[in-house]
mmCIF file of C-alpha atoms in Angstrom:
data_model
loop_
_atom_site.group_PDB
_atom_site.id
_atom_site.type_symbol
_atom_site.label_atom_id
_atom_site.label_comp_id
_atom_site.label_asym_id
_atom_site.label_seq_id
_atom_site.Cartn_x
_atom_site.Cartn_y
_atom_site.Cartn_z
ATOM 1 C CA UNK A 7 -30.848 7.891 12.280
ATOM 2 C CA UNK A 8 -31.564 10.446 9.402
ATOM 3 C CA UNK A 9 -28.171 10.278 7.405
ATOM 4 C CA UNK A 10 -27.069 7.215 6.045
ATOM 5 C CA UNK A 11 -24.926 5.751 3.296
ATOM 6 C CA UNK A 12 -24.147 2.179 2.214
ATOM 7 C CA UNK A 13 -20.629 1.043 1.812
ATOM 8 C CA UNK A 14 -19.047 -2.136 0.772
ATOM 9 C CA UNK A 15 -15.727 -3.951 1.307
ATOM 10 C CA UNK A 16 -14.275 -6.954 -0.565
ATOM 11 C CA UNK A 17 -11.338 -9.054 0.669
ATOM 12 C CA UNK A 18 -10.164 -11.656 3.432
ATOM 13 C CA UNK A 19 -12.410 -9.946 5.923
ATOM 14 C CA UNK A 20 -12.444 -12.622 8.588
ATOM 15 C CA UNK A 21 -8.736 -13.800 8.432
ATOM 16 C CA UNK A 22 -7.433 -10.186 8.721
ATOM 17 C CA UNK A 23 -9.963 -9.105 11.437
ATOM 18 C CA UNK A 24 -10.876 -6.010 9.008
ATOM 19 C CA UNK A 25 -14.452 -6.081 9.571
ATOM 20 C CA UNK A 26 -14.739 -5.824 13.250
ATOM 21 C CA UNK A 27 -12.187 -2.793 12.981
ATOM 22 C CA UNK A 28 -14.538 -1.472 10.208
ATOM 23 C CA UNK A 29 -17.765 -1.621 12.535
ATOM 24 C CA UNK A 30 -15.648 -1.116 15.693
ATOM 25 C CA UNK A 31 -14.524 2.514 14.248
ATOM 26 C CA UNK A 32 -18.220 3.398 13.274
ATOM 27 C CA UNK A 33 -19.432 2.731 16.884
ATOM 28 C CA UNK A 34 -16.317 4.551 18.266
ATOM 29 C CA UNK A 35 -17.429 7.773 16.301
ATOM 30 C CA UNK A 36 -20.651 7.854 17.240
ATOM 31 C CA UNK A 37 -22.469 6.099 14.354
ATOM 32 C CA UNK A 38 -24.564 3.115 14.152
ATOM 33 C CA UNK A 39 -24.485 0.287 11.156
ATOM 34 C CA UNK A 40 -26.670 -2.623 9.927
ATOM 35 C CA UNK A 41 -24.747 -5.325 7.964
ATOM 36 C CA UNK A 42 -27.192 -5.769 5.140
ATOM 37 C CA UNK A 43 -25.316 -8.497 3.237
ATOM 38 C CA UNK A 44 -22.189 -10.837 4.264
ATOM 39 C CA UNK A 45 -21.093 -13.443 1.761
ATOM 40 C CA UNK A 46 -18.078 -15.497 3.430
ATOM 41 C CA UNK A 47 -15.547 -17.114 1.180
ATOM 42 C CA UNK A 48 -15.411 -20.926 1.211
ATOM 43 C CA UNK A 49 -11.718 -21.516 0.674
ATOM 44 C CA UNK A 50 -8.789 -19.905 2.319
ATOM 45 C CA UNK A 51 -8.097 -17.880 -1.424
ATOM 46 C CA UNK A 52 -11.837 -16.758 -1.589
ATOM 47 C CA UNK A 53 -12.579 -13.324 -0.798
ATOM 48 C CA UNK A 54 -15.689 -12.285 1.190
ATOM 49 C CA UNK A 55 -18.123 -9.639 0.611
ATOM 50 C CA UNK A 56 -19.913 -7.180 3.180
ATOM 51 C CA UNK A 57 -22.245 -4.415 2.523
ATOM 52 C CA UNK A 58 -22.952 -2.142 5.459
ATOM 53 C CA UNK A 59 -25.615 0.641 5.831
ATOM 54 C CA UNK A 60 -23.884 3.436 8.239
ATOM 55 C CA UNK A 61 -26.179 5.728 9.843
ATOM 56 C CA UNK A 62 -25.676 9.021 12.191
ATOM 57 C CA UNK A 63 -27.352 11.509 13.475
ATOM 58 C CA UNK A 64 -25.307 14.371 11.776
ATOM 59 C CA UNK A 65 -24.222 14.677 8.167
ATOM 60 C CA UNK A 66 -20.779 16.010 8.895
ATOM 61 C CA UNK A 67 -20.330 12.918 11.093
ATOM 62 C CA UNK A 68 -21.397 10.587 8.515
ATOM 63 C CA UNK A 69 -18.816 12.060 5.933
ATOM 64 C CA UNK A 70 -16.377 11.458 8.633
ATOM 65 C CA UNK A 71 -16.945 8.167 9.376
ATOM 66 C CA UNK A 72 -16.997 7.259 5.866
ATOM 67 C CA UNK A 73 -13.427 8.494 5.221
ATOM 68 C CA UNK A 74 -12.301 6.860 8.297
ATOM 69 C CA UNK A 75 -13.666 3.644 6.625
ATOM 70 C CA UNK A 76 -11.698 4.408 3.491
ATOM 71 C CA UNK A 77 -8.261 3.334 5.621
ATOM 72 C CA UNK A 78 -9.516 -0.152 5.586
ATOM 73 C CA UNK A 79 -10.506 -0.444 1.932
ATOM 74 C CA UNK A 80 -14.345 0.333 2.107
ATOM 75 C CA UNK A 81 -16.085 2.252 -0.429
ATOM 76 C CA UNK A 82 -19.467 3.633 -1.151
ATOM 77 C CA UNK A 83 -21.747 1.036 -3.192
ATOM 78 C CA UNK A 84 -23.036 4.075 -5.093
ATOM 79 C CA UNK A 85 -19.698 6.178 -5.382
ATOM 80 C CA UNK A 86 -21.562 9.167 -6.944
ATOM 81 C CA UNK A 87 -19.738 12.112 -8.325
ATOM 82 C CA UNK A 88 -16.571 13.854 -7.343
ATOM 83 C CA UNK A 89 -17.254 17.176 -5.630
ATOM 84 C CA UNK A 90 -14.397 19.751 -6.144
ATOM 85 C CA UNK A 91 -14.131 23.007 -4.232
ATOM 86 C CA UNK A 92 -11.670 26.025 -4.651
ATOM 87 C CA UNK A 93 -9.221 27.044 -2.216
ATOM 88 C CA UNK A 94 -9.761 30.531 -0.869
ATOM 89 C CA UNK A 95 -6.946 31.208 1.388
ATOM 90 C CA UNK A 96 -3.312 29.965 1.037
ATOM 91 C CA UNK A 97 -2.269 26.739 3.233
ATOM 92 C CA UNK A 98 -5.961 26.129 3.951
ATOM 93 C CA UNK A 99 -8.136 23.291 2.575
ATOM 94 C CA UNK A 100 -11.965 23.570 1.860
ATOM 95 C CA UNK A 101 -13.484 22.693 5.381
ATOM 96 C CA UNK A 102 -15.221 19.493 4.041
ATOM 97 C CA UNK A 103 -11.863 18.191 1.992
ATOM 98 C CA UNK A 104 -11.256 14.366 1.609
ATOM 99 C CA UNK A 105 -8.700 13.630 3.993
ATOM 100 C CA UNK A 106 -6.477 10.952 2.225
ATOM 101 C CA UNK A 107 -5.179 7.286 3.285
ATOM 102 C CA UNK A 108 -2.018 5.682 2.183
ATOM 103 C CA UNK A 109 -3.986 3.125 -0.002
ATOM 104 C CA UNK A 110 -3.998 3.330 -3.647
ATOM 105 C CA UNK A 111 -6.673 5.865 -4.524
ATOM 106 C CA UNK A 112 -8.919 6.690 -7.451
ATOM 107 C CA UNK A 113 -10.950 9.784 -8.070
ATOM 108 C CA UNK A 114 -14.149 9.860 -10.284
ATOM 109 C CA UNK A 115 -14.028 12.680 -13.005
ATOM 110 C CA UNK A 116 -16.073 13.147 -15.961
ATOM 111 C CA UNK A 117 -17.281 9.498 -15.999
ATOM 112 C CA UNK A 118 -13.806 7.889 -15.660
ATOM 113 C CA UNK A 119 -11.744 6.743 -12.778
ATOM 114 C CA UNK A 120 -8.232 8.623 -12.531
ATOM 115 C CA UNK A 121 -5.468 7.226 -10.567
ATOM 116 C CA UNK A 122 -4.030 9.581 -7.578
ATOM 117 C CA UNK A 123 -0.365 9.744 -7.909
ATOM 118 C CA UNK A 124 1.598 9.711 -4.522
ATOM 119 C CA UNK A 125 -0.885 8.266 -2.090
ATOM 120 C CA UNK A 126 -0.137 9.562 1.349
ATOM 121 C CA UNK A 127 -2.077 9.805 4.410
ATOM 122 C CA UNK A 128 -3.420 12.930 6.142
ATOM 123 C CA UNK A 129 -3.330 15.021 2.650
ATOM 124 C CA UNK A 130 -5.922 16.464 0.295
ATOM 125 C CA UNK A 131 -6.431 15.559 -3.275
ATOM 126 C CA UNK A 132 -5.509 18.253 -5.701
ATOM 127 C CA UNK A 133 -7.214 18.052 -9.290
ATOM 128 C CA UNK A 134 -5.169 19.697 -12.142
ATOM 129 C CA UNK A 135 -5.764 19.834 -15.987
ATOM 130 C CA UNK A 136 -8.493 20.502 -18.336
ATOM 131 C CA UNK A 137 -11.701 18.327 -18.330
ATOM 132 C CA UNK A 138 -11.341 15.212 -19.941
ATOM 133 C CA UNK A 139 -7.567 15.062 -19.350
ATOM 134 C CA UNK A 140 -7.475 15.635 -15.495
ATOM 135 C CA UNK A 141 -4.973 14.531 -13.053
ATOM 136 C CA UNK A 142 -5.015 14.043 -9.248
ATOM 137 C CA UNK A 143 -2.141 14.057 -6.974
ATOM 138 C CA UNK A 144 -2.044 14.312 -3.051
ATOM 139 C CA UNK A 145 -1.177 17.456 -1.696
ATOM 140 C CA UNK A 146 -0.203 18.565 2.139
ATOM 141 C CA UNK A 147 -2.282 21.451 3.523
ATOM 142 C CA UNK A 148 0.810 23.664 3.832
ATOM 143 C CA UNK A 149 1.472 23.600 -0.191
ATOM 144 C CA UNK A 150 -2.239 24.329 -1.530
ATOM 145 C CA UNK A 151 -2.667 28.082 -2.987
ATOM 146 C CA UNK A 152 -5.940 30.322 -3.632
ATOM 147 C CA UNK A 153 -7.458 28.703 -6.900
ATOM 148 C CA UNK A 154 -6.448 24.979 -6.404
ATOM 149 C CA UNK A 155 -9.239 22.785 -7.032
ATOM 150 C CA UNK A 156 -9.537 20.338 -4.048
ATOM 151 C CA UNK A 157 -11.676 16.907 -3.763
ATOM 152 C CA UNK A 158 -14.274 17.331 -0.888
ATOM 153 C CA UNK A 159 -16.293 14.629 0.838
ATOM 154 C CA UNK A 160 -16.170 11.138 0.367
ATOM 155 C CA UNK A 161 -18.253 10.533 -2.895
ATOM 156 C CA UNK A 162 -16.537 10.044 -6.118
ATOM 157 C CA UNK A 163 -13.576 8.413 -4.693
ATOM 158 C CA UNK A 164 -12.491 4.886 -3.964
ATOM 159 C CA UNK A 165 -9.413 3.131 -2.194
ATOM 160 C CA UNK A 166 -7.841 -0.263 -3.492
ATOM 161 C CA UNK A 167 -6.826 -2.344 -0.468
ATOM 162 C CA UNK A 168 -3.439 -4.402 -1.484
ATOM 163 C CA UNK A 169 -4.426 -8.047 -2.254
ATOM 164 C CA UNK A 170 -2.826 -10.576 0.296
ATOM 165 C CA UNK A 171 -0.681 -13.370 -1.326
ATOM 166 C CA UNK A 172 -1.134 -17.127 -0.197
ATOM 167 C CA UNK A 173 1.224 -19.896 0.790
ATOM 168 C CA UNK A 174 1.032 -23.256 -0.618
ATOM 169 C CA UNK A 175 -0.826 -24.414 2.559
ATOM 170 C CA UNK A 176 -3.459 -21.916 1.643
ATOM 171 C CA UNK A 177 -2.673 -19.475 4.435
ATOM 172 C CA UNK A 178 -2.281 -15.888 3.868
ATOM 173 C CA UNK A 179 1.221 -14.735 3.555
ATOM 174 C CA UNK A 180 2.616 -11.078 4.205
ATOM 175 C CA UNK A 181 6.101 -10.390 4.832
ATOM 176 C CA UNK A 182 6.879 -10.796 8.522
ATOM 177 C CA UNK A 183 3.404 -11.222 9.070
ATOM 178 C CA UNK A 184 2.795 -11.318 12.975
ATOM 179 C CA UNK A 185 2.224 -9.193 16.361
ATOM 180 C CA UNK A 186 5.250 -7.422 17.253
ATOM 181 C CA UNK A 187 7.387 -9.699 19.809
ATOM 182 C CA UNK A 188 10.828 -9.977 21.159
ATOM 183 C CA UNK A 189 10.643 -13.377 21.445
ATOM 184 C CA UNK A 190 10.508 -14.403 17.465
ATOM 185 C CA UNK A 191 13.629 -16.090 16.068
ATOM 186 C CA UNK A 192 15.947 -13.118 15.301
ATOM 187 C CA UNK A 193 17.760 -14.875 12.669
ATOM 188 C CA UNK A 194 14.984 -15.732 10.481
ATOM 189 C CA UNK A 195 13.877 -12.359 10.899
ATOM 190 C CA UNK A 196 16.954 -11.273 9.512
ATOM 191 C CA UNK A 197 17.069 -13.410 6.587
ATOM 192 C CA UNK A 198 13.623 -12.669 5.890
ATOM 193 C CA UNK A 199 14.407 -8.893 5.482
ATOM 194 C CA UNK A 200 17.598 -9.690 3.488
ATOM 195 C CA UNK A 201 15.629 -11.659 1.052
ATOM 196 C CA UNK A 202 12.949 -9.013 0.612
ATOM 197 C CA UNK A 203 16.025 -6.398 0.134
ATOM 198 C CA UNK A 204 17.351 -8.563 -2.587
ATOM 199 C CA UNK A 205 14.207 -8.622 -4.475
ATOM 200 C CA UNK A 206 13.475 -5.254 -4.052
ATOM 201 C CA UNK A 207 17.072 -4.554 -5.697
ATOM 202 C CA UNK A 208 16.647 -7.270 -8.239
ATOM 203 C CA UNK A 209 13.421 -5.265 -9.245
ATOM 204 C CA UNK A 210 15.105 -2.248 -9.889
ATOM 205 C CA UNK A 211 13.769 -0.308 -7.000
ATOM 206 C CA UNK A 212 15.563 1.520 -3.843
ATOM 207 C CA UNK A 213 15.743 0.715 -0.307
ATOM 208 C CA UNK A 214 15.270 3.677 2.233
ATOM 209 C CA UNK A 215 16.725 3.614 5.490
ATOM 210 C CA UNK A 216 15.641 5.869 8.402
ATOM 211 C CA UNK A 217 18.151 5.972 11.405
ATOM 212 C CA UNK A 218 18.745 7.230 14.794
ATOM 213 C CA UNK A 219 22.037 8.098 16.449
ATOM 214 C CA UNK A 220 22.015 4.707 18.246
ATOM 215 C CA UNK A 221 23.411 3.274 15.090
ATOM 216 C CA UNK A 222 26.437 4.996 15.895
ATOM 217 C CA UNK A 223 26.165 4.702 19.929
ATOM 218 C CA UNK A 224 25.703 0.617 19.576
ATOM 219 C CA UNK A 225 28.925 0.540 17.633
ATOM 220 C CA UNK A 226 27.010 -0.784 14.432
ATOM 221 C CA UNK A 227 28.419 1.935 12.264
ATOM 222 C CA UNK A 228 30.918 -0.234 10.481
ATOM 223 C CA UNK A 229 28.000 -2.829 9.571
ATOM 224 C CA UNK A 230 26.028 0.124 8.342
ATOM 225 C CA UNK A 231 28.865 0.987 6.109
ATOM 226 C CA UNK A 232 29.071 -2.416 4.923
ATOM 227 C CA UNK A 233 25.403 -2.442 3.865
ATOM 228 C CA UNK A 234 26.004 0.848 2.133
ATOM 229 C CA UNK A 235 29.001 -0.597 0.131
ATOM 230 C CA UNK A 236 27.112 -3.667 -0.589
ATOM 231 C CA UNK A 237 24.371 -1.274 -2.321
ATOM 232 C CA UNK A 238 21.769 -1.876 -0.069
ATOM 233 C CA UNK A 239 21.218 1.707 1.362
ATOM 234 C CA UNK A 240 19.945 4.012 -1.484
ATOM 235 C CA UNK A 241 18.578 6.581 0.655
ATOM 236 C CA UNK A 242 18.844 7.713 4.391
ATOM 237 C CA UNK A 243 16.446 10.070 6.310
ATOM 238 C CA UNK A 244 17.592 10.973 9.595
ATOM 239 C CA UNK A 245 18.089 14.181 12.003
ATOM 240 C CA UNK A 246 21.066 16.083 12.851
ATOM 241 C CA UNK A 247 22.071 13.557 15.521
ATOM 242 C CA UNK A 248 22.977 10.356 13.692
ATOM 243 C CA UNK A 249 25.191 12.310 11.096
ATOM 244 C CA UNK A 250 26.671 14.415 14.038
ATOM 245 C CA UNK A 251 27.685 11.378 16.205
ATOM 246 C CA UNK A 252 28.656 9.305 13.066
ATOM 247 C CA UNK A 253 31.281 12.203 12.088
ATOM 248 C CA UNK A 254 32.209 12.647 15.581
ATOM 249 C CA UNK A 255 33.051 8.667 15.750
ATOM 250 C CA UNK A 256 35.110 9.393 12.440
ATOM 251 C CA UNK A 257 37.213 12.320 13.660
ATOM 252 C CA UNK A 258 37.514 11.672 17.204
ATOM 253 C CA UNK A 259 36.767 8.026 17.819
ATOM 254 C CA UNK A 260 33.973 8.849 20.236
ATOM 255 C CA UNK A 261 30.214 8.968 20.385
ATOM 256 C CA UNK A 262 28.688 11.276 22.803
ATOM 257 C CA UNK A 263 32.175 11.561 24.530
ATOM 258 C CA UNK A 264 32.495 7.988 24.868
ATOM 259 C CA UNK A 265 35.253 5.973 23.293
ATOM 260 C CA UNK A 266 33.672 3.335 21.153
ATOM 261 C CA UNK A 267 36.734 1.072 20.975
ATOM 262 C CA UNK A 268 37.180 1.003 24.852
ATOM 263 C CA UNK A 269 33.621 1.577 26.072
ATOM 264 C CA UNK A 270 34.602 4.636 28.433
ATOM 265 C CA UNK A 271 34.500 8.416 28.411
ATOM 266 C CA UNK A 272 37.547 10.645 27.520
ATOM 267 C CA UNK A 273 38.809 13.753 28.858
ATOM 268 C CA UNK A 274 36.556 16.523 27.083
ATOM 269 C CA UNK A 275 34.892 14.329 25.321
ATOM 270 C CA UNK A 276 31.513 15.959 25.869
ATOM 271 C CA UNK A 277 33.099 18.427 23.415
ATOM 272 C CA UNK A 278 33.571 16.401 20.535
ATOM 273 C CA UNK A 279 30.173 16.397 18.930
ATOM 274 C CA UNK A 280 30.015 20.216 19.024
ATOM 275 C CA UNK A 281 33.898 20.404 17.463
ATOM 276 C CA UNK A 282 32.968 17.788 14.578
ATOM 277 C CA UNK A 283 29.829 19.707 13.782
ATOM 278 C CA UNK A 284 32.219 23.068 13.849
ATOM 279 C CA UNK A 285 34.643 21.525 11.405
ATOM 280 C CA UNK A 286 32.053 20.248 9.103
ATOM 281 C CA UNK A 287 30.557 23.682 8.992
ATOM 282 C CA UNK A 288 33.874 25.306 8.414
ATOM 283 C CA UNK A 289 34.343 22.938 5.251
ATOM 284 C CA UNK A 290 30.608 23.957 3.945
ATOM 285 C CA UNK A 291 28.881 20.825 3.764
ATOM 286 C CA UNK A 292 29.231 17.155 4.690
ATOM 287 C CA UNK A 293 30.263 16.263 1.010
ATOM 288 C CA UNK A 294 32.882 18.923 0.857
ATOM 289 C CA UNK A 295 34.240 17.583 4.355
ATOM 290 C CA UNK A 296 34.917 14.206 2.162
ATOM 291 C CA UNK A 297 36.528 16.249 -0.513
ATOM 292 C CA UNK A 298 38.732 18.104 1.568
ATOM 293 C CA UNK A 299 39.725 15.016 3.488
ATOM 294 C CA UNK A 300 38.186 16.141 6.751
ATOM 295 C CA UNK A 301 35.746 13.308 6.996
ATOM 296 C CA UNK A 302 37.331 10.084 5.991
ATOM 297 C CA UNK A 303 35.345 7.133 7.396
ATOM 298 C CA UNK A 304 31.797 6.402 8.574
ATOM 299 C CA UNK A 305 28.364 6.081 7.316
ATOM 300 C CA UNK A 306 28.256 9.728 6.096
ATOM 301 C CA UNK A 307 31.462 9.290 4.187
ATOM 302 C CA UNK A 308 30.311 5.969 2.560
ATOM 303 C CA UNK A 309 26.985 7.688 1.343
ATOM 304 C CA UNK A 310 28.881 10.446 -0.296
ATOM 305 C CA UNK A 311 31.573 8.186 -1.891
ATOM 306 C CA UNK A 312 28.749 5.857 -3.054
ATOM 307 C CA UNK A 313 26.783 8.718 -4.432
ATOM 308 C CA UNK A 314 23.835 7.959 -2.185
ATOM 309 C CA UNK A 315 21.374 10.415 -1.107
ATOM 310 C CA UNK A 316 20.465 11.516 2.202
ATOM 311 C CA UNK A 317 17.774 13.845 3.816
ATOM 312 C CA UNK A 318 18.365 15.012 7.269
ATOM 313 C CA UNK A 319 15.836 17.282 8.935
ATOM 314 C CA UNK A 320 16.298 19.065 12.418
ATOM 315 C CA UNK A 321 14.590 19.681 15.594
ATOM 316 C CA UNK A 322 14.600 22.523 18.223
ATOM 317 C CA UNK A 323 16.975 20.524 20.425
ATOM 318 C CA UNK A 324 19.640 20.397 17.724
ATOM 319 C CA UNK A 325 22.990 21.506 18.014
ATOM 320 C CA UNK A 326 24.819 23.631 15.284
ATOM 321 C CA UNK A 327 23.404 21.650 13.100
ATOM 322 C CA UNK A 328 25.399 20.470 10.675
ATOM 323 C CA UNK A 329 25.167 22.532 7.196
ATOM 324 C CA UNK A 330 22.973 19.916 5.421
ATOM 325 C CA UNK A 331 20.189 19.688 8.105
ATOM 326 C CA UNK A 332 17.261 21.322 6.848
ATOM 327 C CA UNK A 333 15.947 23.352 10.061
ATOM 328 C CA UNK A 334 12.661 24.305 8.306
ATOM 329 C CA UNK A 335 10.428 21.307 8.867
ATOM 330 C CA UNK A 336 8.064 21.824 5.852
ATOM 331 C CA UNK A 337 11.179 21.994 3.721
ATOM 332 C CA UNK A 338 12.617 18.784 5.274
ATOM 333 C CA UNK A 339 8.965 17.224 4.490
ATOM 334 C CA UNK A 340 9.361 18.407 0.823
ATOM 335 C CA UNK A 341 12.921 16.842 0.640
ATOM 336 C CA UNK A 342 11.600 13.614 1.762
ATOM 337 C CA UNK A 343 8.619 13.329 -0.332
ATOM 338 C CA UNK A 344 11.014 14.199 -3.385
ATOM 339 C CA UNK A 345 13.033 11.469 -2.644
ATOM 340 C CA UNK A 346 10.662 8.520 -2.285
ATOM 341 C CA UNK A 347 10.444 8.151 -6.158
ATOM 342 C CA UNK A 348 11.424 4.541 -6.906
ATOM 343 C CA UNK A 349 11.626 3.172 -3.343
ATOM 344 C CA UNK A 350 10.291 -0.230 -3.053
ATOM 345 C CA UNK A 351 11.238 -0.964 0.610
ATOM 346 C CA UNK A 352 11.804 0.936 3.955
ATOM 347 C CA UNK A 353 13.604 -0.168 7.118
ATOM 348 C CA UNK A 354 13.643 2.062 10.277
ATOM 349 C CA UNK A 355 16.194 1.600 12.930
ATOM 350 C CA UNK A 356 16.358 3.426 16.388
ATOM 351 C CA UNK A 357 14.312 6.460 15.694
ATOM 352 C CA UNK A 358 10.848 6.947 16.472
ATOM 353 C CA UNK A 359 9.983 10.491 15.496
ATOM 354 C CA UNK A 360 11.666 10.211 12.093
ATOM 355 C CA UNK A 361 10.148 6.701 11.617
ATOM 356 C CA UNK A 362 6.593 8.095 12.101
ATOM 357 C CA UNK A 363 7.273 11.060 9.757
ATOM 358 C CA UNK A 364 8.544 8.731 7.238
ATOM 359 C CA UNK A 365 5.589 6.349 7.725
ATOM 360 C CA UNK A 366 3.258 9.124 7.070
ATOM 361 C CA UNK A 367 4.721 9.901 3.628
ATOM 362 C CA UNK A 368 4.923 6.497 2.324
ATOM 363 C CA UNK A 369 1.933 4.593 0.575
ATOM 364 C CA UNK A 370 0.624 1.105 1.840
ATOM 365 C CA UNK A 371 2.253 -0.768 -1.006
ATOM 366 C CA UNK A 372 5.591 -0.133 0.222
ATOM 367 C CA UNK A 373 6.850 -2.692 2.640
ATOM 368 C CA UNK A 374 8.184 -0.913 5.918
ATOM 369 C CA UNK A 375 10.138 -2.696 8.888
ATOM 370 C CA UNK A 376 10.867 -1.098 11.917
ATOM 371 C CA UNK A 377 13.441 -2.124 14.342
ATOM 372 C CA UNK A 378 13.990 -0.975 17.763
ATOM 373 C CA UNK A 379 15.066 -2.057 21.567
ATOM 374 C CA UNK A 380 11.539 -0.592 22.597
ATOM 375 C CA UNK A 381 8.214 -2.342 21.707
ATOM 376 C CA UNK A 382 6.535 1.085 21.957
ATOM 377 C CA UNK A 383 8.547 2.474 19.073
ATOM 378 C CA UNK A 384 7.576 -0.437 16.570
ATOM 379 C CA UNK A 385 4.132 -0.606 17.479
ATOM 380 C CA UNK A 386 3.473 3.248 17.116
ATOM 381 C CA UNK A 387 3.795 3.189 13.306
ATOM 382 C CA UNK A 388 0.958 1.028 12.830
ATOM 383 C CA UNK A 389 -0.960 2.819 15.335
ATOM 384 C CA UNK A 390 -0.416 5.924 13.328
ATOM 385 C CA UNK A 391 -2.054 4.620 10.348
ATOM 386 C CA UNK A 392 0.904 2.612 8.759
ATOM 387 C CA UNK A 393 -0.980 -0.514 8.525
ATOM 388 C CA UNK A 394 2.013 -2.463 6.580
ATOM 389 C CA UNK A 395 4.695 -1.790 9.381
ATOM 390 C CA UNK A 396 6.258 -4.929 10.918
ATOM 391 C CA UNK A 397 8.342 -5.060 14.097
ATOM 392 C CA UNK A 398 11.359 -6.376 15.202
ATOM 393 C CA UNK A 399 12.301 -5.738 18.874
ATOM 394 C CA UNK A 400 16.009 -6.141 19.483
ATOM 395 C CA UNK A 401 19.190 -4.392 19.776
ATOM 396 C CA UNK A 402 20.166 -2.490 17.068
ATOM 397 C CA UNK A 403 23.927 -3.252 16.925
ATOM 398 C CA UNK A 404 23.139 -6.895 16.948
ATOM 399 C CA UNK A 405 20.627 -6.521 14.153
ATOM 400 C CA UNK A 406 22.687 -4.563 11.734
ATOM 401 C CA UNK A 407 25.644 -6.711 12.199
ATOM 402 C CA UNK A 408 23.695 -9.825 11.333
ATOM 403 C CA UNK A 409 21.976 -8.075 8.278
ATOM 404 C CA UNK A 410 25.425 -6.930 6.963
ATOM 405 C CA UNK A 411 26.532 -10.617 7.296
ATOM 406 C CA UNK A 412 23.615 -11.640 5.054
ATOM 407 C CA UNK A 413 24.043 -9.048 2.675
ATOM 408 C CA UNK A 414 27.812 -8.532 2.639
ATOM 409 C CA UNK A 415 29.393 -11.857 3.739
ATOM 410 C CA UNK A 416 32.833 -11.146 5.098
ATOM 411 C CA UNK A 417 32.285 -7.628 5.627
ATOM 412 C CA UNK A 418 33.864 -7.809 9.416
ATOM 413 C CA UNK A 419 36.920 -9.984 8.262
ATOM 414 C CA UNK A 420 37.838 -7.329 5.634
ATOM 415 C CA UNK A 421 37.080 -4.573 8.277
ATOM 416 C CA UNK A 422 39.624 -6.265 10.643
ATOM 417 C CA UNK A 423 42.280 -6.781 8.025
#
């Protein structure tokens, strides 16, 4: 084949299966490969090394394959020099722009490697500043403007894959490391998650939650409130639904018109969610409703009282929506990105779309747990590129109550008293 480049990868290539994924990607995209060198580590903690020549019939296909391999931590043996092209139309990258991964990334500029700030998948690399003092950050296509300098092609770019830790017996240790399964001992998983969250808070970092309305529908809102009050919910991402039904529950005692204390529908209960929205809109905002005494309990109330941040992004199916909901999804994305500074752990419960959206924004270095009763939801994050995602298949209500018990002991007794 007329076009080829030589790439290399270091790490635990056999234990993690990353080498097989690399060559599978080359073949599935229409390329070919030759493994020119393969050094296997002798002991568990030793890294392996592979040098691979990638070949294609088409130059643009080769560039595409090289960028795909970056997602696995593969880099060119000869990184070359970075190619910069100027944006010629607002909101449009140059045709051969470098498409980012969520791994830590560096760009070679004037002979020095410059760290990319805000690693995020499916973005471009924007170079700013004067020669010798340039900076690089990820930028979504919607935010580029005429004159921006964008990195193009894979040359002059390298990624840094996370380094795994090892247990005392020499096995690779990763937080909750295994495939998604509903047969894992849930109590153990909950304790692991609680330990990780304590460690993140002790390190001065934030815990990000992404929640869906099932948090309320399952009757787990009091447990979520207990987690907020214990300081383990710093930021909440969600849609109109979780906030609406939480507020409906606070004002009317129902969720989707169902009495949560009795488990049955109430007369005219189907109207409660829109009446709740109307009351909050009359107050002007969720925070104003708390200040005015309209909203006196629930997750949103706890977040406001605790001075915690929340970002709500809507969809076309929303009623209302609440006044705090961002109806422009691009604005919503920007608000979500702006809230990620200092996040050290992310946990996503009962929401597929917002989980995938958040996973797309997070760097691979931030541990991510997805909890849902549906196995397809918790595997989709990894399928969409969030390789750090770990899944727990279980009922959301039971999970949140157990987690609250670990992180805020006695919360239920205090609630009942």
